[in-house]
Amino acid sequence: MRDVDDAHLDPAPRDAANPLAALRDRVVRDDPGLVYLDGNSLGMLPVATAGRLRTVIDAEWGGELVRGWQHWAALPASVGDQLGSALLGAGPGQVVVCDTISVNLFKLAVAAVRHASAGDPHRTVVVTDAANFPSDRYVLAAAAQASGGSLRTVAPDPVDGVTPDALAAALAPGDVAVVSLQLVDYRSSALLDLASVTEQAHRAGALVLWELAHAAGAVPIALDEAGADLAVGCTYKYLNAGPGAPGFLYVRRDLADRLSSPIPGWWGAADPFDMDAEYRPAAGAARFLAGSPAVPGLVAVEEGVRLLAEAGIDTLRTVGSDLTDYLIDLADAWLVPLGFSLASPRERRRRGGHVVLAHPEAYRIGRAMVARGVVGDVRPPDLLRLAPVPLTTSFADVREGMARIRDLVVAQEHLALDDARDRVT
Ligand SMILES: Cc1ncc(COP(=O)(O)O)c(C=O)c1O
């Protein structure tokens, strides 16, 4: 094991220079001893959100009752615009906040395949990553089937994700309607090049539907500039909007009015309250709304976006990359000699906001970490995911968390646990 008290691994100068340090108190911290490295699964609760939710519940729902809809009705589009402008590089009218990734992916994938195959009946294939998040694969397969198409999967590099060559082979037959990939891989953290993949798909005549679950709020995203067609994402991770908070979808302005939602619910209609017998879709991305907006979740998204906008996505990215570099340096020094290996790209520009370490005992180590007050998560078969989210994590937290992991493995605390899996990992 390398000596890690080297000056170059001291967290103090890093924390002293951290421009985000002042924002650390803006989230609720009930347990000051907890090292939380799972904000890429569920972000921490912003103090402002707790207060805002109290107002929504007591004064708005409690006091205004149904009259609240006069202002709640605007939230899916207005919060979408704020999110688009602060974090997605998207101009107004193209982002709405609603539903979940799984539901939004289905709506947009079906719409995209139907649109592509109406122009060319041979374009019915949906391309995705063979190791994509399971729900994305299930939903894309069902969306392809529902629109008379099929799913084609591309085998990714386990660390670097889908390569341009692998994607080119999948696009070669000329039958692809839509390519749907994660911008940041949920397992390895590989970050794709949004602009070049979009351009590659467009050159082959396909649309692109980006999945931004692990990217939104972690890396700068320029959907408009890249000419991206469609995107979906969630808000409970880096956007700190809470468990079950609604997701979002993006539809490029000039494409929206040529697409139809397969779930033409009343909130996606031009005027939901005209109670028209005939469905007339709203203009822009709003046509992909379906049912009643989830108001408490929407205001939590608004507060989360406000906090990230104050931090600034470029600063979040720089500090986030410094934190993940630091975590990798500590892993090299302390954990690699104990049987861990890096399963994320080493180069920071190719990596999102989390770092993945492989270890054959990842499950038991993950559970032993919780007993030591370090929360990360585990993905099968042997991956430990650690996210030092820049808004809420200090360099000292990273050092402390990594030291606790080292110490518990040296003491073999994980071997004293049975290998039963928790219901949620
Ligand atoms: C990478 C990725 N894709 C998709 C999903 C599914 O999202 P939802 O539960 O909002 O449908 C998740 C959920 O955590 C995820 O991490």
XYZ file of C-alpha atoms and ligand atoms in Angstrom:
441
model
C 0.000 0.000 0.000
C 1.407 3.404 -0.930
C 1.933 6.012 1.737
C -1.061 8.247 1.391
C -0.244 10.917 3.792
C 1.703 12.460 0.918
C 1.091 16.167 0.592
C -0.459 15.615 -2.823
C -3.340 13.643 -1.255
C -4.121 16.141 1.510
C -7.786 17.211 1.182
C -7.373 20.487 3.100
C -5.924 22.698 0.327
C -8.469 21.264 -2.083
C -11.372 22.121 0.215
C -9.951 25.567 0.893
C -9.915 26.280 -2.851
C -13.333 24.736 -3.574
C -15.665 27.438 -4.990
C -18.695 25.315 -4.033
C -17.773 24.940 -0.352
C -20.274 27.610 0.741
C -23.165 25.663 -0.797
C -22.592 22.571 1.333
C -24.873 23.947 4.060
C -27.756 24.328 1.660
C -28.735 20.669 2.063
C -30.121 18.906 5.137
C -27.440 17.003 7.075
C -28.972 15.036 9.919
C -25.896 12.897 10.512
C -22.641 14.841 10.302
C -20.646 11.584 10.463
C -22.252 10.146 7.333
C -20.174 10.069 4.143
C -22.793 10.100 1.403
C -21.466 8.949 -1.978
C -24.795 7.996 -3.549
C -26.144 11.309 -4.835
C -26.162 9.775 -8.323
C -28.956 7.533 -7.067
C -30.818 9.881 -4.716
C -29.589 13.438 -4.230
C -29.674 15.104 -0.800
C -32.591 17.255 0.367
C -32.036 21.001 -0.205
C -33.058 23.087 2.820
C -35.060 25.398 0.540
C -37.008 22.447 -0.864
C -38.166 21.338 2.562
C -39.558 24.847 3.199
C -41.129 25.142 -0.234
C -42.859 21.779 0.114
C -44.289 22.844 3.448
C -45.756 25.921 1.752
C -47.182 23.883 -1.119
C -48.811 21.460 1.251
C -50.069 23.855 3.921
C -50.810 27.105 2.083
C -51.451 25.917 -1.481
C -53.058 22.502 -1.207
C -54.418 23.187 2.290
C -55.498 26.765 1.627
C -56.092 27.236 -2.074
C -57.456 23.766 -2.756
C -58.532 23.355 -6.379
C -57.896 27.041 -7.077
C -54.180 26.179 -6.894
C -54.378 24.707 -10.394
C -54.562 28.259 -11.772
C -50.817 28.500 -11.163
C -49.812 24.830 -10.789
C -50.884 24.162 -14.395
C -47.944 26.132 -15.775
C -45.295 24.181 -13.814
C -44.431 21.335 -16.247
C -43.440 23.836 -18.936
C -42.038 26.627 -16.727
C -39.855 24.275 -14.664
C -38.877 22.560 -17.924
C -37.699 25.881 -19.340
C -35.616 26.608 -16.219
C -34.088 23.137 -16.335
C -33.426 23.399 -20.061
C -31.709 26.740 -19.731
C -29.621 25.974 -16.599
C -28.530 22.421 -17.341
C -29.433 21.122 -20.787
C -28.507 23.858 -23.240
C -32.131 23.908 -24.396
C -34.121 26.991 -25.373
C -37.709 27.484 -24.142
C -40.665 25.326 -25.151
C -38.598 22.172 -25.678
C -38.432 20.662 -22.182
C -41.325 19.560 -19.983
C -41.141 17.963 -16.545
C -43.431 14.941 -16.201
C -43.694 11.204 -15.599
C -40.557 9.030 -15.296
C -37.680 8.114 -17.598
C -39.365 4.790 -18.364
C -42.648 6.426 -19.425
C -41.045 9.353 -21.265
C -38.677 7.026 -23.120
C -41.627 4.973 -24.309
C -43.581 8.017 -25.507
C -40.644 9.514 -27.404
C -39.332 6.248 -28.861
C -42.738 5.269 -30.233
C -43.225 8.757 -31.672
C -39.769 8.700 -33.266
C -40.172 5.271 -34.882
C -43.626 6.137 -36.199
C -42.296 9.393 -37.644
C -39.241 7.768 -39.257
C -41.165 4.854 -40.722
C -43.844 7.167 -42.128
C -41.072 8.792 -44.207
C -39.366 5.491 -45.093
C -41.165 2.206 -44.283
C -37.808 0.401 -43.897
C -36.713 2.612 -41.000
C -38.145 0.752 -38.030
C -35.106 -0.256 -35.970
C -34.252 1.155 -32.540
C -30.552 0.908 -31.660
C -29.336 0.840 -28.084
C -26.514 -0.319 -25.838
C -26.727 -4.059 -24.997
C -25.725 -3.154 -21.414
C -28.086 -0.181 -21.141
C -30.056 0.246 -17.901
C -32.537 -2.676 -17.885
C -35.666 -0.504 -17.813
C -34.413 1.381 -20.866
C -33.877 -1.866 -22.760
C -37.267 -3.279 -21.785
C -39.021 -0.044 -22.720
C -37.163 0.456 -26.008
C -37.939 -3.135 -27.046
C -41.615 -2.581 -26.234
C -41.648 0.787 -28.029
C -40.068 -0.751 -31.143
C -42.599 -3.570 -31.094
C -45.546 -1.207 -30.542
C -44.534 0.757 -33.621
C -43.921 -2.227 -35.890
C -40.137 -2.229 -35.455
C -37.427 -4.093 -33.596
C -34.559 -3.477 -31.194
C -30.906 -3.831 -32.244
C -28.315 -3.824 -29.467
C -24.688 -2.754 -29.708
C -22.122 -4.467 -27.469
C -20.317 -1.738 -25.503
C -16.763 -1.638 -24.295
C -17.190 -2.415 -20.561
C -15.318 0.734 -19.538
C -15.622 3.160 -22.474
C -19.205 2.366 -23.500
C -20.479 2.310 -27.089
C -17.646 3.117 -29.505
C -18.084 4.983 -32.827
C -17.105 1.812 -34.739
C -19.683 -0.337 -32.961
C -22.353 2.291 -33.598
C -21.345 2.564 -37.274
C -21.843 -1.192 -37.705
C -25.339 -0.974 -36.182
C -26.268 1.957 -38.442
C -24.838 0.401 -41.625
C -27.955 -1.439 -42.876
C -29.728 1.953 -43.287
C -32.863 0.824 -41.456
C -32.412 2.668 -38.155
C -35.189 4.998 -37.030
C -33.709 6.051 -33.698
C -30.534 5.597 -31.669
C -31.030 5.765 -27.891
C -27.954 5.851 -25.651
C -27.076 6.994 -22.134
C -24.889 10.085 -22.233
C -23.226 8.862 -19.005
C -23.207 5.098 -18.517
C -24.950 4.110 -15.274
C -22.378 1.432 -14.611
C -18.960 2.520 -15.855
C -19.623 6.293 -15.876
C -18.322 6.488 -19.477
C -19.280 9.854 -20.996
C -20.114 9.813 -24.704
C -19.572 12.775 -27.031
C -23.077 14.180 -27.436
C -22.308 16.198 -30.575
C -20.351 13.561 -32.448
C -22.745 10.676 -31.724
C -25.672 12.893 -32.720
C -23.921 13.784 -35.954
C -23.024 10.150 -36.651
C -26.664 9.077 -36.245
C -27.923 11.952 -38.381
C -25.467 11.118 -41.171
C -27.030 7.643 -41.205
C -30.532 9.133 -41.392
C -31.531 8.262 -37.801
C -32.886 10.377 -34.954
C -31.160 10.409 -31.549
C -32.941 9.993 -28.218
C -30.506 10.734 -25.392
C -30.945 9.253 -21.917
C -29.551 11.762 -19.436
C -30.192 10.007 -16.081
C -26.573 10.195 -14.892
C -25.659 13.248 -16.956
C -28.175 15.982 -16.065
C -26.654 18.143 -13.359
C -23.314 16.312 -13.541
C -21.898 17.401 -16.908
C -22.617 20.384 -19.159
C -25.075 19.382 -21.889
C -25.707 21.346 -25.083
C -28.752 19.738 -26.696
C -29.639 22.635 -29.011
C -26.073 23.223 -30.118
C -25.545 19.523 -30.886
C -28.777 19.379 -32.889
C -30.032 16.563 -30.647
C -33.552 15.410 -31.472
C -34.961 13.989 -28.255
C -33.889 13.378 -24.668
C -35.197 12.091 -21.352
C -33.842 12.247 -17.816
C -34.682 12.177 -14.140
C -34.481 14.687 -11.317
C -34.007 12.570 -8.190
C -30.258 12.134 -8.777
C -28.031 15.187 -9.333
C -31.024 17.565 -9.367
C -31.890 16.717 -5.735
C -35.662 16.735 -6.309
C -36.421 13.725 -4.106
C -37.607 10.130 -4.355
C -40.158 9.694 -7.125
C -39.846 13.299 -8.359
C -40.942 13.631 -11.991
C -38.568 13.187 -14.917
C -38.207 15.404 -17.959
C -38.253 15.137 -21.721
C -36.797 17.279 -24.493
C -38.121 17.526 -28.033
C -36.282 19.691 -30.577
C -38.410 22.686 -31.519
C -38.713 22.022 -35.250
C -39.415 18.322 -34.718
C -42.096 18.525 -32.024
C -45.040 19.411 -34.216
C -44.311 16.460 -36.519
C -44.454 13.930 -33.667
C -47.460 12.420 -31.891
C -47.544 11.020 -28.394
C -48.772 7.431 -28.114
C -50.424 8.498 -24.829
C -52.551 11.450 -25.947
C -53.718 12.437 -22.481
C -55.591 15.638 -21.768
C -52.594 17.547 -20.328
C -50.870 17.190 -23.720
C -53.853 18.689 -25.527
C -53.860 22.260 -26.843
C -56.407 23.280 -24.190
C -57.017 20.616 -21.551
C -60.024 22.444 -20.185
C -62.017 22.895 -23.390
C -63.129 19.276 -22.833
C -63.168 18.805 -26.580
C -64.320 15.411 -27.905
C -61.454 15.536 -30.411
C -57.784 15.447 -29.239
C -55.768 18.374 -30.578
C -52.115 18.244 -29.426
C -50.420 21.230 -27.791
C -47.576 22.928 -29.647
C -43.987 21.926 -28.838
C -42.794 19.438 -26.243
C -45.959 20.005 -24.139
C -47.816 17.578 -26.427
C -45.910 14.814 -24.626
C -47.555 15.563 -21.286
C -50.162 12.953 -20.462
C -52.013 13.143 -17.119
C -52.205 15.510 -14.142
C -48.855 17.043 -13.134
C -47.302 15.917 -9.811
C -47.203 19.326 -8.115
C -45.061 18.638 -4.989
C -42.480 16.904 -7.176
C -42.477 19.748 -9.691
C -41.741 22.410 -7.083
C -38.950 20.204 -5.715
C -37.465 20.091 -9.227
C -37.721 23.878 -9.423
C -35.806 24.286 -6.141
C -33.198 21.704 -7.160
C -32.611 23.426 -10.491
C -32.373 26.807 -8.745
C -29.603 25.519 -6.483
C -27.644 23.948 -9.340
C -28.071 27.095 -11.433
C -26.608 29.127 -8.570
C -23.595 26.788 -8.451
C -23.262 26.848 -12.249
C -22.919 23.683 -14.291
C -19.368 24.492 -15.459
C -18.171 24.915 -11.866
C -20.031 21.754 -10.837
C -18.280 19.876 -13.624
C -14.799 21.167 -12.761
C -15.130 20.449 -9.038
C -16.856 17.125 -9.778
C -13.946 16.044 -12.004
C -11.437 17.131 -9.339
C -13.340 15.062 -6.756
C -13.480 11.952 -8.945
C -9.773 12.316 -9.850
C -9.006 12.549 -6.134
C -11.146 9.492 -5.366
C -9.300 7.531 -8.074
C -5.906 8.609 -6.660
C -6.957 7.317 -3.239
C -8.316 4.100 -4.763
C -4.997 3.527 -6.564
C -3.084 4.063 -3.338
C -5.326 2.241 -0.876
C -7.843 -0.044 -2.569
C -6.115 -1.489 -5.641
C -3.631 -3.323 -3.357
C -6.706 -4.855 -1.639
C -8.128 -6.381 -4.826
C -10.175 -3.477 -6.251
C -9.774 -2.316 -9.851
C -10.948 0.820 -11.610
C -13.927 0.103 -13.885
C -14.441 3.720 -15.084
C -12.471 5.670 -17.689
C -9.314 7.075 -16.101
C -9.366 10.191 -18.269
C -11.619 12.787 -16.634
C -13.074 14.167 -19.838
C -14.404 10.681 -20.670
C -16.045 10.187 -17.268
C -19.313 11.425 -15.679
C -19.875 12.226 -12.002
C -19.370 8.803 -10.458
C -16.527 6.325 -10.214
C -16.893 2.564 -10.374
C -14.580 0.126 -8.652
C -14.787 -3.614 -9.270
C -14.231 -6.131 -6.463
C -15.467 -9.744 -6.273
C -16.928 -9.021 -2.818
C -18.648 -5.773 -3.857
C -22.014 -6.722 -2.347
C -20.733 -7.540 1.102
C -18.359 -4.573 1.044
C -21.290 -2.293 0.158
C -23.222 -3.546 3.195
C -20.229 -3.306 5.507
C -19.727 0.286 4.306
C -23.201 1.234 5.502
C -22.309 -0.086 8.966
C -19.247 2.228 8.842
C -21.358 5.230 7.788
C -20.365 5.318 4.105
C -23.146 5.059 1.543
C -22.452 4.110 -2.054
C -24.245 1.478 -4.102
C -23.586 -1.789 -5.845
C -24.406 -3.003 -9.345
C -24.116 -6.627 -10.418
C -21.989 -8.560 -10.691
C -19.150 -6.887 -8.794
C -19.316 -3.101 -9.139
C -19.186 -0.558 -6.350
C -20.414 2.892 -7.485
C -19.183 5.959 -5.650
C -20.419 9.454 -6.479
C -18.673 12.413 -4.821
C -21.367 14.864 -5.934
C -19.716 18.320 -6.019
C -22.622 20.256 -4.532
C -22.666 18.166 -1.358
C -19.299 16.366 -1.024
C -16.017 17.776 0.273
C -12.553 16.414 -0.480
C -12.303 15.544 3.232
C -15.498 13.460 2.854
C -13.909 11.546 -0.022
C -10.751 10.884 1.972
C -12.750 9.778 5.017
C -15.021 7.523 2.949
C -12.115 5.863 1.163
C -10.223 5.406 4.448
C -13.260 3.684 5.991
C -13.585 1.350 2.976
C -9.862 0.528 3.207
C -10.074 -0.115 6.943
C -13.141 -2.340 6.796
C -11.639 -4.472 4.031
C -8.322 -4.765 5.895
C -10.277 -5.817 9.006
C -12.347 -8.203 6.821
C -15.561 -6.845 8.322
C -17.439 -7.699 5.121
C -16.572 -11.383 5.478
C -18.530 -11.527 8.726
C -21.746 -10.675 6.814
C -23.899 -13.194 5.004
C -24.231 -12.614 1.284
C -27.983 -11.934 1.309
C -28.855 -8.981 -0.892
C -30.876 -6.047 0.331
C -34.120 -5.492 -1.575
C -32.703 -2.268 -3.037
C -28.987 -2.095 -3.790
C -29.614 4.979 -15.976
C -31.061 4.915 -15.625
N -31.967 4.812 -16.596
C -33.270 4.712 -16.318
C -33.741 4.723 -15.026
C -35.202 4.564 -14.773
O -35.752 5.745 -14.390
P -37.280 5.873 -13.905
O -37.391 5.082 -12.648
O -37.433 7.349 -13.688
O -38.149 5.352 -14.978
C -32.813 4.847 -13.980
C -33.276 4.871 -12.574
O -32.529 4.993 -11.628
C -31.443 4.947 -14.281
O -30.518 5.053 -13.317
